[in-house]
Coordinates of C-alpha atoms in Angstrom, one line a residue:
X62 CA 0.6 -0.2 -0.2
X63 CA 1.1 3.6 -0.9
X64 CA 1.9 6.1 2.2
X65 CA -0.3 9.0 1.6
X66 CA 1.4 12.3 0.2
X67 CA 0.2 14.8 2.2
X68 CA -1.1 18.3 0.8
X69 CA -0.3 20.3 4.4
X70 CA 2.6 21.0 6.2
X71 CA 4.3 19.4 9.2
X72 CA 3.7 22.7 11.2
X73 CA 0.1 22.8 10.1
X74 CA -0.7 19.6 11.2
X75 CA 1.9 19.9 14.8
X76 CA 4.8 17.8 13.7
X77 CA 8.5 18.7 13.9
X78 CA 11.7 17.1 13.7
X79 CA 12.7 16.0 17.4
X80 CA 16.4 16.0 18.2
X81 CA 18.9 13.1 17.1
X82 CA 19.5 11.9 20.5
X83 CA 15.7 11.3 21.3
X84 CA 15.2 7.5 20.5
X85 CA 15.1 5.8 17.4
X86 CA 13.3 3.2 16.1
X87 CA 15.9 2.4 13.9
X88 CA 18.7 3.9 11.5
X89 CA 18.5 3.7 7.8
X90 CA 21.9 3.9 5.3
X91 CA 22.4 2.4 1.4
X92 CA 25.2 0.3 0.2
X93 CA 28.1 2.3 -1.8
X94 CA 28.9 1.1 -5.1
X95 CA 29.7 4.2 -7.6
X96 CA 32.6 3.6 -9.2
X97 CA 33.4 7.1 -10.1
X98 CA 32.9 8.4 -6.4
X99 CA 34.0 4.7 -4.2
X100 CA 37.3 3.5 -5.4
X101 CA 38.0 0.4 -6.5
X102 CA 34.8 -0.3 -7.4
X103 CA 33.2 0.3 -4.3
X104 CA 35.4 -2.6 -2.2
X105 CA 37.0 -0.8 0.3
X106 CA 34.1 1.7 0.9
X107 CA 31.6 -1.3 1.5
X108 CA 33.8 -2.9 4.2
X109 CA 33.6 0.7 5.7
X110 CA 29.7 1.2 5.5
X111 CA 29.3 -2.4 7.0
X112 CA 31.5 -1.3 10.0
X113 CA 29.2 1.5 10.7
X114 CA 26.1 -0.6 9.9
X115 CA 27.5 -3.1 12.4
X116 CA 28.3 -0.4 14.9
X117 CA 25.2 1.0 14.7
X118 CA 23.1 -2.5 15.4
X119 CA 24.9 -2.9 18.9
X120 CA 22.3 0.1 19.7
X121 CA 19.4 0.0 17.5
X122 CA 18.4 -1.8 14.4
X123 CA 19.8 -0.7 11.3
X124 CA 18.1 -1.0 7.4
X125 CA 20.2 -1.1 4.4
X126 CA 19.2 0.0 0.8
X127 CA 21.0 -1.7 -1.6
X128 CA 20.7 -1.9 -5.2
X129 CA 19.5 -5.2 -6.9
X130 CA 23.2 -5.9 -8.4
X131 CA 24.8 -5.6 -5.2
X132 CA 22.0 -6.9 -3.2
X133 CA 23.8 -10.7 -2.9
X134 CA 27.5 -9.1 -2.3
X135 CA 25.8 -7.2 1.0
X136 CA 23.8 -10.0 2.2
X137 CA 27.2 -11.7 2.1
X138 CA 29.1 -9.2 4.0
X139 CA 26.4 -8.8 6.3
X140 CA 25.5 -12.5 7.0
X141 CA 24.7 -13.1 10.5
X142 CA 23.6 -9.7 11.7
X143 CA 20.1 -10.2 12.6
X144 CA 19.5 -6.1 13.3
X145 CA 20.5 -5.4 9.7
X146 CA 17.9 -5.4 7.2
X147 CA 18.1 -5.2 3.9
X148 CA 15.8 -4.1 1.4
X149 CA 16.2 -3.6 -2.3
X150 CA 16.3 0.2 -3.1
X151 CA 17.9 2.0 -6.4
X152 CA 19.7 4.8 -6.1
X153 CA 22.7 6.7 -7.8
X154 CA 24.8 7.2 -4.5
X155 CA 24.8 6.2 -1.1
X156 CA 24.2 9.4 1.0
X157 CA 20.7 8.4 2.8
X158 CA 21.1 11.8 5.2
X159 CA 20.8 13.9 2.3
X160 CA 18.6 11.4 0.1
X161 CA 16.5 9.8 2.8
X162 CA 13.4 11.5 4.4
X163 CA 13.7 13.8 7.5
X164 CA 11.5 12.2 10.2
X165 CA 9.0 14.3 12.2
X166 CA 6.9 14.1 15.2
X167 CA 3.8 15.1 16.8
X168 CA 3.4 15.2 20.7
X169 CA 1.2 11.8 20.4
X170 CA 4.6 10.1 18.9
X171 CA 3.1 9.9 15.2
X172 CA 5.9 9.8 13.0
X173 CA 5.7 11.0 9.3
X174 CA 8.6 11.9 6.5
X175 CA 9.9 15.0 4.8
X176 CA 10.7 14.2 1.0
X177 CA 13.1 16.8 -0.5
X178 CA 13.8 18.0 -3.6
X179 CA 17.3 16.7 -4.1
X180 CA 19.6 18.0 -6.9
X181 CA 22.7 16.4 -6.2
X182 CA 24.0 19.2 -4.2
X183 CA 23.8 21.8 -6.8
X184 CA 22.1 20.4 -9.6
X185 CA 23.9 21.1 -13.3
X186 CA 25.3 24.7 -11.5
X187 CA 28.3 22.9 -9.1
X188 CA 26.4 19.2 -8.3
X189 CA 28.3 16.3 -8.3
X190 CA 26.9 13.7 -10.6
X191 CA 24.1 13.6 -12.7
X192 CA 21.4 12.0 -13.1
X193 CA 20.1 12.0 -9.7
X194 CA 16.7 10.9 -10.4
X195 CA 16.9 7.7 -8.5
X196 CA 18.5 9.4 -5.6
X197 CA 15.3 12.1 -5.7
X198 CA 12.7 8.5 -5.2
X199 CA 14.7 7.5 -2.1
X200 CA 13.0 9.3 0.5
X201 CA 9.6 8.1 -0.8
X202 CA 10.5 4.7 -1.3
X203 CA 11.3 5.0 2.2
X204 CA 7.9 6.2 3.4
X205 CA 6.6 3.6 1.3
X206 CA 8.4 0.8 3.2
X207 CA 7.6 2.0 6.3
X208 CA 4.1 3.3 5.4
X209 CA 4.1 6.5 6.7
X210 CA 2.6 9.9 5.8
X211 CA 4.8 11.9 3.1
X212 CA 5.3 15.5 2.7
X213 CA 6.9 16.3 -0.6
X214 CA 8.6 19.9 -0.1
X215 CA 8.2 22.1 -2.8
X216 CA 12.4 23.3 -2.7
X217 CA 15.7 21.4 -2.4
X218 CA 17.0 20.4 0.8
X219 CA 19.5 17.8 2.4
X220 CA 19.2 16.6 5.5
X221 CA 23.3 17.1 6.1
X222 CA 22.5 20.8 5.7
X223 CA 20.0 20.9 9.0
X224 CA 20.4 20.0 12.9
X225 CA 18.0 20.7 15.3
X226 CA 18.1 20.6 19.1
X227 CA 13.9 19.6 19.4
X228 CA 13.3 22.5 20.7
X229 CA 12.3 24.9 18.4
X230 CA 16.4 26.0 17.1
X231 CA 17.9 24.8 13.9
X232 CA 21.8 25.0 13.0
X233 CA 22.9 25.6 9.3
X234 CA 25.4 27.2 7.1
X235 CA 25.1 30.2 5.1
X236 CA 27.8 29.1 2.2
X237 CA 25.2 25.7 2.0
X238 CA 21.4 27.0 2.1
X239 CA 22.3 30.5 0.4
X240 CA 24.4 28.7 -2.7
X241 CA 21.9 30.2 -5.9
X242 CA 22.8 26.5 -6.7
X243 CA 19.8 25.2 -4.6
X244 CA 17.2 27.7 -4.6
X245 CA 17.6 30.8 -6.5
X246 CA 14.2 32.0 -6.1
X247 CA 14.4 32.1 -2.6
X248 CA 15.6 34.3 0.1
X249 CA 17.4 34.1 3.4
X250 CA 13.9 34.8 5.1
X251 CA 12.0 32.9 2.6
X252 CA 14.4 29.6 3.5
X253 CA 13.7 30.1 7.2
X254 CA 9.8 30.3 6.5
X255 CA 9.8 26.9 4.9
X256 CA 11.8 25.3 7.0
X257 CA 9.8 26.4 10.2
X258 CA 6.7 24.9 8.2
X259 CA 8.3 21.7 7.3
X260 CA 10.5 21.3 10.3
X261 CA 8.4 23.0 13.3
X262 CA 11.4 25.0 14.4
X263 CA 11.0 28.5 15.4
X264 CA 14.7 30.0 14.7
X265 CA 17.5 29.4 12.6
X266 CA 20.9 29.9 13.7
X267 CA 23.3 30.9 10.3
X268 CA 26.9 29.8 10.7
X269 CA 28.6 31.7 7.9
X270 CA 30.6 28.9 6.4
X271 CA 31.2 25.1 7.4
X272 CA 34.4 22.7 7.0
X273 CA 36.9 23.8 4.2
X274 CA 36.6 22.2 0.8
X275 CA 33.5 20.4 1.9
X276 CA 32.0 19.6 -1.7
X277 CA 28.4 19.8 -0.2
X278 CA 28.6 23.5 0.0
X279 CA 29.4 23.2 3.7
X280 CA 26.9 21.0 5.2
X281 CA 26.4 22.2 8.8
X282 CA 27.1 18.6 10.0
X283 CA 30.5 18.7 9.2
X284 CA 30.9 21.6 11.0
X285 CA 28.9 22.2 14.1
X286 CA 25.8 20.0 16.0
X287 CA 23.8 20.1 19.0
X288 CA 24.5 17.6 21.8
X289 CA 21.8 18.9 24.0
X290 CA 19.6 21.8 24.7
X291 CA 22.0 25.3 24.5
X292 CA 24.9 23.1 23.9
X293 CA 26.8 23.3 20.5
X294 CA 30.1 21.2 19.5
X295 CA 32.0 23.1 16.9
X296 CA 35.1 21.6 14.9
X297 CA 37.8 23.5 15.6
X298 CA 41.8 23.8 14.9
X299 CA 44.4 26.6 16.8
X300 CA 46.1 26.7 13.4
X301 CA 45.8 30.2 12.5
X302 CA 47.4 28.9 9.1
X303 CA 44.5 26.7 8.4
X304 CA 42.1 28.1 6.1
X305 CA 39.6 26.6 8.9
X306 CA 40.9 28.9 11.1
X307 CA 39.0 31.9 10.0
X308 CA 35.6 29.4 9.3
X309 CA 35.7 27.8 12.9
X310 CA 36.3 31.7 14.5
X311 CA 33.8 33.3 12.7
X312 CA 31.1 30.7 13.4
X313 CA 32.5 30.7 17.3
X314 CA 32.0 34.3 17.4
X315 CA 28.7 34.1 15.6
X316 CA 27.6 31.2 18.1
X317 CA 28.7 33.3 21.2
X318 CA 26.5 36.4 20.3
X319 CA 23.6 34.2 19.6
X320 CA 20.6 32.4 21.6
X321 CA 18.4 29.6 20.9
X322 CA 14.6 29.8 20.4
X323 CA 14.1 29.5 24.1
X324 CA 16.3 32.3 24.7
X325 CA 19.3 30.5 26.2
X326 CA 22.6 31.5 25.5
X327 CA 24.7 28.8 23.6
X328 CA 27.5 26.9 25.5
X329 CA 30.0 26.2 22.8
X330 CA 32.5 22.9 23.0
X331 CA 35.4 22.9 20.7
X332 CA 35.9 19.7 18.9
X333 CA 39.0 20.1 16.9
X334 CA 39.3 18.7 13.6
X335 CA 42.0 15.9 12.6
X336 CA 44.9 16.5 9.8
X337 CA 44.7 18.5 7.7
X338 CA 44.2 15.3 5.4
X339 CA 45.0 14.6 1.9
X340 CA 43.4 12.1 -0.8
X341 CA 46.9 10.1 -2.0
X342 CA 47.7 9.1 -5.5
X343 CA 46.9 5.8 -4.7
X344 CA 43.3 6.5 -3.6
X345 CA 42.8 9.1 -6.1
X346 CA 44.1 6.2 -8.9
X347 CA 41.3 3.9 -7.9
X348 CA 38.2 6.4 -8.9
X349 CA 37.1 5.7 -11.8
X350 CA 37.4 9.1 -14.0
X351 CA 34.0 9.0 -15.5
X352 CA 32.1 12.5 -14.2
X353 CA 35.1 14.6 -13.8
X354 CA 32.2 17.5 -11.9
X355 CA 34.7 16.7 -8.7
X356 CA 37.6 14.8 -9.6
X357 CA 39.4 12.9 -7.1
X358 CA 43.4 13.8 -7.5
X359 CA 46.2 13.1 -5.6
X360 CA 46.8 16.4 -3.2
X361 CA 43.0 17.0 -2.8
X362 CA 42.2 18.1 0.5
X363 CA 39.7 16.0 2.5
X364 CA 37.0 17.7 4.6
X365 CA 37.4 15.7 7.7
X366 CA 35.8 16.4 10.7
X367 CA 34.6 14.2 14.0
X368 CA 31.3 16.5 14.1
X369 CA 30.0 14.2 11.5
X370 CA 28.4 11.3 14.0
X371 CA 25.8 9.8 14.8
X372 CA 23.5 9.3 17.9
X373 CA 22.0 6.2 18.3
X374 CA 20.0 4.6 21.2
X375 CA 22.6 5.1 23.9
X376 CA 25.5 5.3 22.0
X377 CA 27.7 7.5 19.6
X378 CA 29.1 6.2 16.2
X379 CA 31.8 8.4 15.4
X380 CA 34.7 8.5 12.7
X381 CA 38.5 8.0 13.5
X382 CA 41.0 8.7 10.7
X383 CA 44.4 6.9 12.1
X384 CA 45.4 10.5 13.3
X385 CA 46.8 11.5 16.7
X386 CA 43.4 13.6 17.3
X387 CA 41.3 10.4 16.6
X388 CA 41.3 9.7 21.1
X389 CA 41.8 13.3 21.9
X390 CA 38.0 13.9 19.9
X391 CA 36.6 10.3 21.2
X392 CA 37.4 11.5 24.9
X393 CA 36.2 14.9 24.6
X394 CA 33.0 13.5 23.1
X395 CA 32.3 10.6 26.1
X396 CA 32.9 13.1 28.4
X397 CA 30.1 15.6 26.9
X398 CA 27.7 13.1 25.8
X399 CA 27.8 10.6 29.4
X400 CA 24.8 8.8 28.5
X401 CA 26.1 7.5 25.5
X402 CA 28.9 4.7 25.0
X403 CA 31.2 6.4 22.2
X404 CA 32.2 3.9 19.5
X405 CA 34.5 5.0 17.1
X406 CA 35.0 3.3 13.3
X407 CA 37.7 4.1 10.5
X408 CA 36.1 6.8 8.7
X409 CA 38.9 7.7 5.5
X410 CA 37.2 5.2 3.1
X411 CA 34.1 7.2 3.6
X412 CA 35.8 10.3 3.3
X413 CA 37.3 9.9 0.3
X414 CA 33.8 9.7 -1.0
X415 CA 32.8 13.4 0.5
X416 CA 31.2 12.7 3.5
X417 CA 31.2 10.4 6.8
X418 CA 29.1 8.4 9.1
X419 CA 26.3 11.7 9.6
X420 CA 26.2 11.6 5.9
X421 CA 25.5 7.9 4.8
X422 CA 22.9 7.7 8.3
X423 CA 19.5 9.0 8.9
X424 CA 18.0 8.2 12.2
X425 CA 14.0 7.3 12.2
X426 CA 12.6 8.8 15.6
X427 CA 10.5 5.9 18.0

């Protein structure tokens, strides 16, 4: 049975996006295979995604969308994992945060989903691949699988571009949401109004920039996130020579002067970035040079950040990069989120494709 498509908005119906640390029913992912993004035919990335799925499954069920061509391979790699369910799901690439639905909930605990228009991070003006038609269908299919009502938005947005505290406040970046390659017909005020309607939020906090060389036009989920009411974790470097320093400094200055939707001043915690990290010649050579909109080249700076983690039921799954900062970041997150057990999973193979653990997951609230 097809899930109903609603003509109203979540706000009008009393629905809003809950904070990520609130209870989940499950987490959604997509299996990677695109050879012009994932090196060596996607094999190293598949092992990395499987490790992430297993880590999440220690805390909550995982549903993994897999193309028909990769179904047997994924099933073999994840055999013996009772909490990981495979469903056949056509896709153009594996970024469930951005192509999957954003789930909203009402006071009675009912769940619905928002299906954003997806244009591969910029469409024909700087987007990362073409076509993206299968990816634009992912959210609708997920909601049909779960038999949940669907709101189809009238504008372009990716899940990685927004982060909420569940109490009326949303974080985003100007670099992404004000980029004319998403919604050139909408100004800041129109975008804020649309996010109020679809996410039930009251206030938008606009960080100027995100992580340097983040090919999503600097998604917020690589740069900053809420870890509790009025509490923000911010990607940080003390190296004044690193271009990231100016981005992080501008964000700190901005956030220090803001209050959340409830009028509270923000507590800001600095989470160090690794590296800088760069793509090696061997890694670049493993990517099929089919589509050169974002060529994978030796020496490319990688948009590495520990902010790109996922809250699970009682856990946090965060990336490690074989970097001296890995343990520093893990300890800090564990101290700041004592109700959660922090697990680190190797994130470099995911990073090579342009994102990390938060980018490849989408939580479905309980």
